[in-house]
PDB file of C-alpha atoms and ligand atoms in Angstrom:
ATOM      1  CA  MET A  11    -128.226 -82.263 164.030  1.00 67.00           C
ATOM      2  CA  SER A  12    -127.640 -82.701 160.315  1.00 82.00           C
ATOM      3  CA  GLN A  13    -130.403 -81.899 157.822  1.00 92.00           C
ATOM      4  CA  PHE A  14    -129.318 -84.904 155.732  1.00 94.00           C
ATOM      5  CA  ALA A  15    -131.322 -88.094 155.997  1.00 95.00           C
ATOM      6  CA  VAL A  16    -128.229 -90.187 155.257  1.00 95.00           C
ATOM      7  CA  GLU A  17    -124.527 -89.577 155.706  1.00 93.00           C
ATOM      8  CA  SER A  18    -123.266 -86.758 153.469  1.00 92.00           C
ATOM      9  CA  PRO A  19    -120.715 -87.851 150.829  1.00 94.00           C
ATOM     10  CA  PRO A  20    -117.301 -86.228 151.272  1.00 93.00           C
ATOM     11  CA  VAL A  21    -116.295 -83.198 149.208  1.00 96.00           C
ATOM     12  CA  VAL A  22    -113.618 -84.219 146.717  1.00 97.00           C
ATOM     13  CA  ALA A  23    -110.636 -81.999 147.479  1.00 98.00           C
ATOM     14  CA  LEU A  24    -107.294 -81.908 145.649  1.00 98.00           C
ATOM     15  CA  PRO A  25    -103.938 -81.032 147.201  1.00 98.00           C
ATOM     16  CA  ILE A  26    -102.251 -77.764 146.254  1.00 98.00           C
ATOM     17  CA  ALA A  27     -98.459 -77.848 145.950  1.00 97.00           C
ATOM     18  CA  GLY A  28     -96.664 -75.915 148.656  1.00 94.00           C
ATOM     19  CA  THR A  29     -99.656 -75.429 150.974  1.00 97.00           C
ATOM     20  CA  ASP A  30    -101.826 -77.463 153.302  1.00 96.00           C
ATOM     21  CA  LYS A  31    -104.980 -76.046 151.695  1.00 96.00           C
ATOM     22  CA  THR A  32    -107.018 -78.099 149.211  1.00 98.00           C
ATOM     23  CA  PHE A  33    -109.131 -77.353 146.136  1.00 98.00           C
ATOM     24  CA  PRO A  34    -112.771 -78.524 146.307  1.00 98.00           C
ATOM     25  CA  VAL A  35    -114.041 -80.035 143.049  1.00 98.00           C
ATOM     26  CA  ARG A  36    -117.456 -79.299 141.542  1.00 98.00           C
ATOM     27  CA  ARG A  37    -117.456 -80.729 137.997  1.00 98.00           C
ATOM     28  CA  VAL A  38    -114.976 -82.394 135.643  1.00 98.00           C
ATOM     29  CA  TYR A  39    -115.140 -81.607 131.916  1.00 98.00           C
ATOM     30  CA  CYS A  40    -112.904 -83.427 129.445  1.00 98.00           C
ATOM     31  CA  ILE A  41    -112.283 -82.388 125.852  1.00 97.00           C
ATOM     32  CA  GLY A  42    -112.021 -85.051 123.146  1.00 94.00           C
ATOM     33  CA  ARG A  43    -109.442 -85.175 120.338  1.00 90.00           C
ATOM     34  CA  ASN A  44    -107.683 -81.906 121.144  1.00 93.00           C
ATOM     35  CA  TYR A  45    -104.325 -82.741 119.575  1.00 92.00           C
ATOM     36  CA  ALA A  46    -104.334 -83.206 115.792  1.00 87.00           C
ATOM     37  CA  ALA A  47    -102.044 -86.245 115.825  1.00 86.00           C
ATOM     38  CA  HIS A  48    -104.273 -87.968 118.398  1.00 82.00           C
ATOM     39  CA  ALA A  49    -107.438 -87.178 116.409  1.00 82.00           C
ATOM     40  CA  ILE A  50    -105.800 -88.784 113.374  1.00 85.00           C
ATOM     41  CA  GLU A  51    -104.731 -91.901 115.319  1.00 87.00           C
ATOM     42  CA  MET A  52    -108.373 -92.299 116.458  1.00 86.00           C
ATOM     43  CA  GLY A  53    -109.550 -92.141 112.831  1.00 86.00           C
ATOM     44  CA  HIS A  54    -110.854 -88.560 112.658  1.00 85.00           C
ATOM     45  CA  ASP A  55    -110.115 -85.445 110.639  1.00 81.00           C
ATOM     46  CA  PRO A  56    -108.830 -82.801 113.064  1.00 77.00           C
ATOM     47  CA  ASP A  57    -109.541 -79.875 110.755  1.00 75.00           C
ATOM     48  CA  ARG A  58    -113.290 -80.022 110.414  1.00 66.00           C
ATOM     49  CA  GLU A  59    -114.407 -80.810 113.918  1.00 78.00           C
ATOM     50  CA  PRO A  60    -115.725 -78.348 116.511  1.00 87.00           C
ATOM     51  CA  PRO A  61    -114.665 -79.159 120.104  1.00 93.00           C
ATOM     52  CA  PHE A  62    -116.675 -81.689 122.068  1.00 94.00           C
ATOM     53  CA  PHE A  63    -116.691 -82.546 125.737  1.00 97.00           C
ATOM     54  CA  PHE A  64    -117.662 -85.382 128.020  1.00 97.00           C
ATOM     55  CA  GLN A  65    -117.647 -85.452 131.807  1.00 98.00           C
ATOM     56  CA  LYS A  66    -116.099 -87.525 134.515  1.00 98.00           C
ATOM     57  CA  ASN A  67    -117.338 -87.481 138.086  1.00 98.00           C
ATOM     58  CA  PRO A  68    -115.516 -85.419 140.717  1.00 98.00           C
ATOM     59  CA  ASP A  69    -114.793 -88.536 142.768  1.00 98.00           C
ATOM     60  CA  ASN A  70    -113.166 -90.222 139.741  1.00 98.00           C
ATOM     61  CA  LEU A  71    -110.213 -87.887 140.431  1.00 98.00           C
ATOM     62  CA  ASP A  72    -107.677 -89.903 142.389  1.00 98.00           C
ATOM     63  CA  THR A  73    -104.662 -88.631 144.287  1.00 98.00           C
ATOM     64  CA  SER A  74    -103.482 -91.991 145.620  1.00 98.00           C
ATOM     65  CA  GLY A  75    -100.575 -92.227 143.159  1.00 97.00           C
ATOM     66  CA  GLN A  76    -101.691 -95.655 141.947  1.00 98.00           C
ATOM     67  CA  PHE A  77    -104.044 -96.800 139.198  1.00 98.00           C
ATOM     68  CA  PRO A  78    -106.068 -99.928 140.019  1.00 98.00           C
ATOM     69  CA  TYR A  79    -106.845-101.885 136.838  1.00 98.00           C
ATOM     70  CA  PRO A  80    -110.637-101.593 136.491  1.00 98.00           C
ATOM     71  CA  PRO A  81    -113.170-104.418 136.005  1.00 98.00           C
ATOM     72  CA  LYS A  82    -115.119-105.443 132.853  1.00 98.00           C
ATOM     73  CA  THR A  83    -112.381-104.533 130.378  1.00 98.00           C
ATOM     74  CA  SER A  84    -109.287-105.960 128.746  1.00 98.00           C
ATOM     75  CA  ASP A  85    -108.109-102.803 126.975  1.00 98.00           C
ATOM     76  CA  VAL A  86    -107.411 -99.861 129.284  1.00 98.00           C
ATOM     77  CA  HIS A  87    -105.569 -96.960 127.639  1.00 98.00           C
ATOM     78  CA  HIS A  88    -103.468 -94.179 129.119  1.00 98.00           C
ATOM     79  CA  GLU A  89    -104.160 -90.574 128.086  1.00 98.00           C
ATOM     80  CA  ILE A  90    -101.889 -87.983 129.692  1.00 98.00           C
ATOM     81  CA  GLU A  91    -103.594 -84.599 130.024  1.00 98.00           C
ATOM     82  CA  MET A  92    -103.044 -81.233 131.678  1.00 98.00           C
ATOM     83  CA  ALA A  93    -105.862 -80.430 134.099  1.00 98.00           C
ATOM     84  CA  VAL A  94    -107.074 -76.836 134.512  1.00 98.00           C
ATOM     85  CA  MET A  95    -108.748 -75.744 137.779  1.00 98.00           C
ATOM     86  CA  LEU A  96    -111.183 -72.821 137.859  1.00 98.00           C
ATOM     87  CA  LYS A  97    -111.392 -70.417 140.811  1.00 98.00           C
ATOM     88  CA  SER A  98    -114.467 -68.688 139.377  1.00 98.00           C
ATOM     89  CA  GLY A  99    -116.852 -69.083 136.479  1.00 98.00           C
ATOM     90  CA  GLY A 100    -119.940 -67.740 134.773  1.00 98.00           C
ATOM     91  CA  THR A 101    -121.576 -67.885 131.373  1.00 98.00           C
ATOM     92  CA  ASN A 102    -120.568 -66.371 128.036  1.00 98.00           C
ATOM     93  CA  ILE A 103    -116.985 -65.852 129.153  1.00 98.00           C
ATOM     94  CA  SER A 104    -114.884 -64.235 126.431  1.00 98.00           C
ATOM     95  CA  VAL A 105    -111.657 -65.834 125.255  1.00 97.00           C
ATOM     96  CA  ALA A 106    -109.846 -62.645 126.288  1.00 98.00           C
ATOM     97  CA  ASN A 107    -111.066 -62.895 129.906  1.00 98.00           C
ATOM     98  CA  ALA A 108    -111.042 -66.678 130.262  1.00 98.00           C
ATOM     99  CA  LEU A 109    -107.656 -67.064 131.954  1.00 98.00           C
ATOM    100  CA  ASP A 110    -108.780 -64.735 134.780  1.00 98.00           C
ATOM    101  CA  HIS A 111    -110.882 -67.686 135.987  1.00 98.00           C
ATOM    102  CA  VAL A 112    -107.992 -70.165 136.202  1.00 98.00           C
ATOM    103  CA  PHE A 113    -106.741 -71.116 139.667  1.00 98.00           C
ATOM    104  CA  GLY A 114    -104.017 -73.516 138.595  1.00 98.00           C
ATOM    105  CA  TYR A 115    -102.906 -76.555 136.663  1.00 98.00           C
ATOM    106  CA  ALA A 116    -102.090 -80.199 137.421  1.00 98.00           C
ATOM    107  CA  LEU A 117    -100.819 -83.371 135.802  1.00 98.00           C
ATOM    108  CA  SER A 118    -103.573 -85.871 135.146  1.00 98.00           C
ATOM    109  CA  LEU A 119    -104.576 -88.993 133.263  1.00 98.00           C
ATOM    110  CA  ASP A 120    -107.838 -89.637 131.427  1.00 98.00           C
ATOM    111  CA  MET A 121    -107.738 -93.429 131.800  1.00 98.00           C
ATOM    112  CA  THR A 122    -110.116 -95.082 129.336  1.00 98.00           C
ATOM    113  CA  ARG A 123    -111.711 -98.511 129.001  1.00 98.00           C
ATOM    114  CA  ARG A 124    -111.152 -98.307 125.241  1.00 98.00           C
ATOM    115  CA  ASP A 125    -112.965-101.553 124.431  1.00 98.00           C
ATOM    116  CA  LEU A 126    -116.135-100.374 126.203  1.00 98.00           C
ATOM    117  CA  GLN A 127    -115.831 -96.848 124.762  1.00 97.00           C
ATOM    118  CA  GLY A 128    -115.485 -98.364 121.278  1.00 96.00           C
ATOM    119  CA  GLU A 129    -118.687-100.398 121.689  1.00 97.00           C
ATOM    120  CA  GLN A 130    -120.556 -97.307 122.888  1.00 97.00           C
ATOM    121  CA  LYS A 131    -119.262 -95.235 119.957  1.00 95.00           C
ATOM    122  CA  LYS A 132    -120.384 -97.916 117.487  1.00 96.00           C
ATOM    123  CA  MET A 133    -123.894 -97.892 118.945  1.00 96.00           C
ATOM    124  CA  GLY A 134    -124.082 -94.105 119.328  1.00 96.00           C
ATOM    125  CA  ARG A 135    -124.364 -94.438 123.094  1.00 96.00           C
ATOM    126  CA  PRO A 136    -122.846 -92.266 125.845  1.00 96.00           C
ATOM    127  CA  TRP A 137    -119.238 -92.819 126.949  1.00 96.00           C
ATOM    128  CA  GLU A 138    -119.509 -92.953 130.741  1.00 97.00           C
ATOM    129  CA  ILE A 139    -118.919 -96.685 130.931  1.00 98.00           C
ATOM    130  CA  GLY A 140    -115.626 -96.220 129.116  1.00 98.00           C
ATOM    131  CA  LYS A 141    -114.542 -92.984 130.730  1.00 98.00           C
ATOM    132  CA  ALA A 142    -116.173 -92.235 134.094  1.00 98.00           C
ATOM    133  CA  PHE A 143    -115.271 -95.311 136.134  1.00 98.00           C
ATOM    134  CA  GLU A 144    -113.794 -95.427 139.635  1.00 98.00           C
ATOM    135  CA  ARG A 145    -110.367 -93.775 139.961  1.00 98.00           C
ATOM    136  CA  SER A 146    -110.264 -93.175 136.198  1.00 98.00           C
ATOM    137  CA  ALA A 147    -108.467 -89.848 136.555  1.00 98.00           C
ATOM    138  CA  PRO A 148    -105.230 -90.042 138.534  1.00 98.00           C
ATOM    139  CA  ILE A 149    -104.199 -86.465 139.295  1.00 98.00           C
ATOM    140  CA  GLY A 150    -101.243 -84.687 140.873  1.00 98.00           C
ATOM    141  CA  PRO A 151    -101.029 -81.667 143.145  1.00 98.00           C
ATOM    142  CA  ILE A 152    -102.299 -78.367 141.780  1.00 98.00           C
ATOM    143  CA  HIS A 153     -99.722 -75.753 140.840  1.00 98.00           C
ATOM    144  CA  THR A 154    -101.261 -72.312 141.182  1.00 98.00           C
ATOM    145  CA  VAL A 155    -101.091 -69.570 138.571  1.00 98.00           C
ATOM    146  CA  GLU A 156     -99.126 -67.522 141.128  1.00 97.00           C
ATOM    147  CA  GLU A 157     -96.525 -70.293 141.194  1.00 96.00           C
ATOM    148  CA  VAL A 158     -96.250 -71.358 137.534  1.00 97.00           C
ATOM    149  CA  GLY A 159     -98.102 -68.743 135.486  1.00 98.00           C
ATOM    150  CA  HIS A 160    -100.327 -69.859 132.602  1.00 98.00           C
ATOM    151  CA  LEU A 161     -99.139 -72.891 130.687  1.00 97.00           C
ATOM    152  CA  ASP A 162     -99.595 -72.756 126.908  1.00 95.00           C
ATOM    153  CA  GLN A 163     -96.446 -74.496 125.754  1.00 96.00           C
ATOM    154  CA  GLY A 164     -94.057 -77.123 127.011  1.00 96.00           C
ATOM    155  CA  ARG A 165     -93.319 -80.804 126.678  1.00 97.00           C
ATOM    156  CA  VAL A 166     -95.966 -83.408 127.559  1.00 98.00           C
ATOM    157  CA  GLU A 167     -94.643 -86.929 128.038  1.00 98.00           C
ATOM    158  CA  LEU A 168     -95.841 -90.327 129.192  1.00 98.00           C
ATOM    159  CA  LYS A 169     -93.638 -93.365 129.587  1.00 98.00           C
ATOM    160  CA  VAL A 170     -94.710 -96.931 130.274  1.00 98.00           C
ATOM    161  CA  ASN A 171     -91.973 -99.006 131.912  1.00 98.00           C
ATOM    162  CA  ASN A 172     -89.432 -96.328 130.968  1.00 98.00           C
ATOM    163  CA  GLU A 173     -90.362 -96.352 127.287  1.00 98.00           C
ATOM    164  CA  ILE A 174     -91.804 -93.139 125.807  1.00 98.00           C
ATOM    165  CA  LYS A 175     -95.349 -93.790 124.548  1.00 98.00           C
ATOM    166  CA  GLN A 176     -96.854 -90.296 124.337  1.00 98.00           C
ATOM    167  CA  GLU A 177     -95.051 -87.069 123.608  1.00 96.00           C
ATOM    168  CA  GLY A 178     -96.267 -83.724 122.468  1.00 96.00           C
ATOM    169  CA  ASP A 179     -96.327 -80.060 123.384  1.00 96.00           C
ATOM    170  CA  LEU A 180     -99.070 -78.028 125.040  1.00 96.00           C
ATOM    171  CA  ASN A 181     -98.785 -75.663 122.071  1.00 94.00           C
ATOM    172  CA  GLN A 182    -100.221 -78.419 119.822  1.00 94.00           C
ATOM    173  CA  MET A 183    -103.699 -78.155 121.369  1.00 95.00           C
ATOM    174  CA  ILE A 184    -106.313 -77.485 118.676  1.00 94.00           C
ATOM    175  CA  TRP A 185    -108.526 -75.649 121.194  1.00 95.00           C
ATOM    176  CA  LYS A 186    -106.426 -73.611 123.637  1.00 96.00           C
ATOM    177  CA  VAL A 187    -107.310 -73.348 127.337  1.00 98.00           C
ATOM    178  CA  PRO A 188    -109.000 -69.895 127.033  1.00 98.00           C
ATOM    179  CA  GLU A 189    -111.020 -71.152 124.052  1.00 96.00           C
ATOM    180  CA  MET A 190    -112.166 -74.247 125.948  1.00 97.00           C
ATOM    181  CA  ILE A 191    -113.296 -72.171 128.928  1.00 98.00           C
ATOM    182  CA  SER A 192    -115.115 -69.713 126.671  1.00 98.00           C
ATOM    183  CA  TYR A 193    -116.788 -72.484 124.633  1.00 97.00           C
ATOM    184  CA  LEU A 194    -117.908 -74.445 127.707  1.00 98.00           C
ATOM    185  CA  SER A 195    -119.310 -71.276 129.284  1.00 98.00           C
ATOM    186  CA  ASP A 196    -121.634 -70.810 126.311  1.00 98.00           C
ATOM    187  CA  TYR A 197    -123.267 -74.176 127.054  1.00 98.00           C
ATOM    188  CA  PHE A 198    -122.865 -74.539 130.827  1.00 98.00           C
ATOM    189  CA  GLU A 199    -122.565 -72.266 133.813  1.00 98.00           C
ATOM    190  CA  LEU A 200    -118.973 -72.669 134.921  1.00 98.00           C
ATOM    191  CA  ALA A 201    -118.148 -72.189 138.592  1.00 98.00           C
ATOM    192  CA  THR A 202    -115.520 -72.356 141.292  1.00 98.00           C
ATOM    193  CA  GLY A 203    -114.240 -75.896 141.609  1.00 98.00           C
ATOM    194  CA  ASP A 204    -114.673 -76.893 137.988  1.00 98.00           C
ATOM    195  CA  VAL A 205    -111.848 -78.894 136.410  1.00 98.00           C
ATOM    196  CA  ILE A 206    -111.110 -79.239 132.690  1.00 98.00           C
ATOM    197  CA  LEU A 207    -108.963 -82.048 131.285  1.00 98.00           C
ATOM    198  CA  SER A 208    -107.415 -80.499 128.196  1.00 98.00           C
ATOM    199  CA  GLY A 209    -106.910 -83.488 125.909  1.00 97.00           C
ATOM    200  CA  THR A 210    -104.138 -85.931 125.121  1.00 97.00           C
ATOM    201  CA  PRO A 211    -101.337 -85.979 122.529  1.00 96.00           C
ATOM    202  CA  ALA A 212    -100.827 -88.925 120.180  1.00 94.00           C
ATOM    203  CA  GLY A 213     -99.568 -92.304 121.326  1.00 96.00           C
ATOM    204  CA  VAL A 214    -102.396 -93.586 123.507  1.00 97.00           C
ATOM    205  CA  GLY A 215    -102.192 -97.295 124.166  1.00 98.00           C
ATOM    206  CA  PRO A 216    -102.896-100.121 126.584  1.00 98.00           C
ATOM    207  CA  ILE A 217    -101.450-100.754 130.029  1.00 98.00           C
ATOM    208  CA  VAL A 218    -101.592-103.924 132.106  1.00 98.00           C
ATOM    209  CA  LYS A 219    -101.259-104.730 135.788  1.00 98.00           C
ATOM    210  CA  GLY A 220     -97.642-104.335 136.870  1.00 98.00           C
ATOM    211  CA  ASP A 221     -96.839-101.562 134.380  1.00 98.00           C
ATOM    212  CA  VAL A 222     -95.475 -98.276 135.675  1.00 98.00           C
ATOM    213  CA  MET A 223     -96.536 -94.982 134.073  1.00 98.00           C
ATOM    214  CA  ASP A 224     -94.282 -91.931 134.356  1.00 98.00           C
ATOM    215  CA  ILE A 225     -95.997 -88.712 133.350  1.00 98.00           C
ATOM    216  CA  SER A 226     -94.689 -85.175 133.051  1.00 98.00           C
ATOM    217  CA  VAL A 227     -95.710 -81.775 131.755  1.00 98.00           C
ATOM    218  CA  ALA A 228     -93.133 -78.984 131.618  1.00 97.00           C
ATOM    219  CA  GLY A 229     -93.833 -76.658 134.553  1.00 95.00           C
ATOM    220  CA  LEU A 230     -95.853 -79.228 136.497  1.00 97.00           C
ATOM    221  CA  GLY A 231     -93.145 -81.746 137.355  1.00 96.00           C
ATOM    222  CA  SER A 232     -93.618 -85.476 137.066  1.00 98.00           C
ATOM    223  CA  MET A 233     -95.412 -88.385 138.730  1.00 98.00           C
ATOM    224  CA  THR A 234     -94.904 -92.131 138.806  1.00 98.00           C
ATOM    225  CA  ILE A 235     -98.127 -94.149 138.757  1.00 98.00           C
ATOM    226  CA  PRO A 236     -98.002 -97.936 139.017  1.00 98.00           C
ATOM    227  CA  VAL A 237    -100.878-100.014 137.618  1.00 98.00           C
ATOM    228  CA  VAL A 238    -102.022-102.266 140.461  1.00 98.00           C
TER     229      VAL A 238
HETATM  230 MN1   MN B 306    -108.815 -87.682 126.955  1.00 60.77          MN
END
């Protein structure tokens, strides 16, 4: 007999390439404006800004391979990002030790209702309505550190209908993966199952129903995600 008074929600679990095991998700942190050219295109000065984070919900991660156009918006933007999965955590993690906590990496998208996010920014309100909606983070299979090592350079690319819209290199991140882990661990207790979306290069823009997004990060392969 279950101790729960209602049905227990399912654990969000992500596929791991090359195995039938899955990775259970605890939290999802996302960094804002982590590529200088993207910070500039959003109207900010990349040099004088400490990192900042927002969160998505674990069940916003979506492995279906499709992106359903969400309601209450007419301006949904693509943001290709590398996701980082933690196998362990803690507080006050040093930059030098941070990568010891990484389980693996995956291709992902931080899909954004830009019109709603813009209204929230203007009013100084939180971003959830623009960022943390259903299926807002399409994500691919996890590639483990054993398989691909640690990724700190390599091409990042997003095409819409075969036209390149976003391109950059992981080495252009303002805050590197170990720095993000260390910084977050000063403010939060990180733990097994935490996921960090590491920011998007320049070239974000709108998609519409019927578009097809092709995303790739060197070392993590590619994915085709139709907007339905
Ligand atoms: Mn983003």
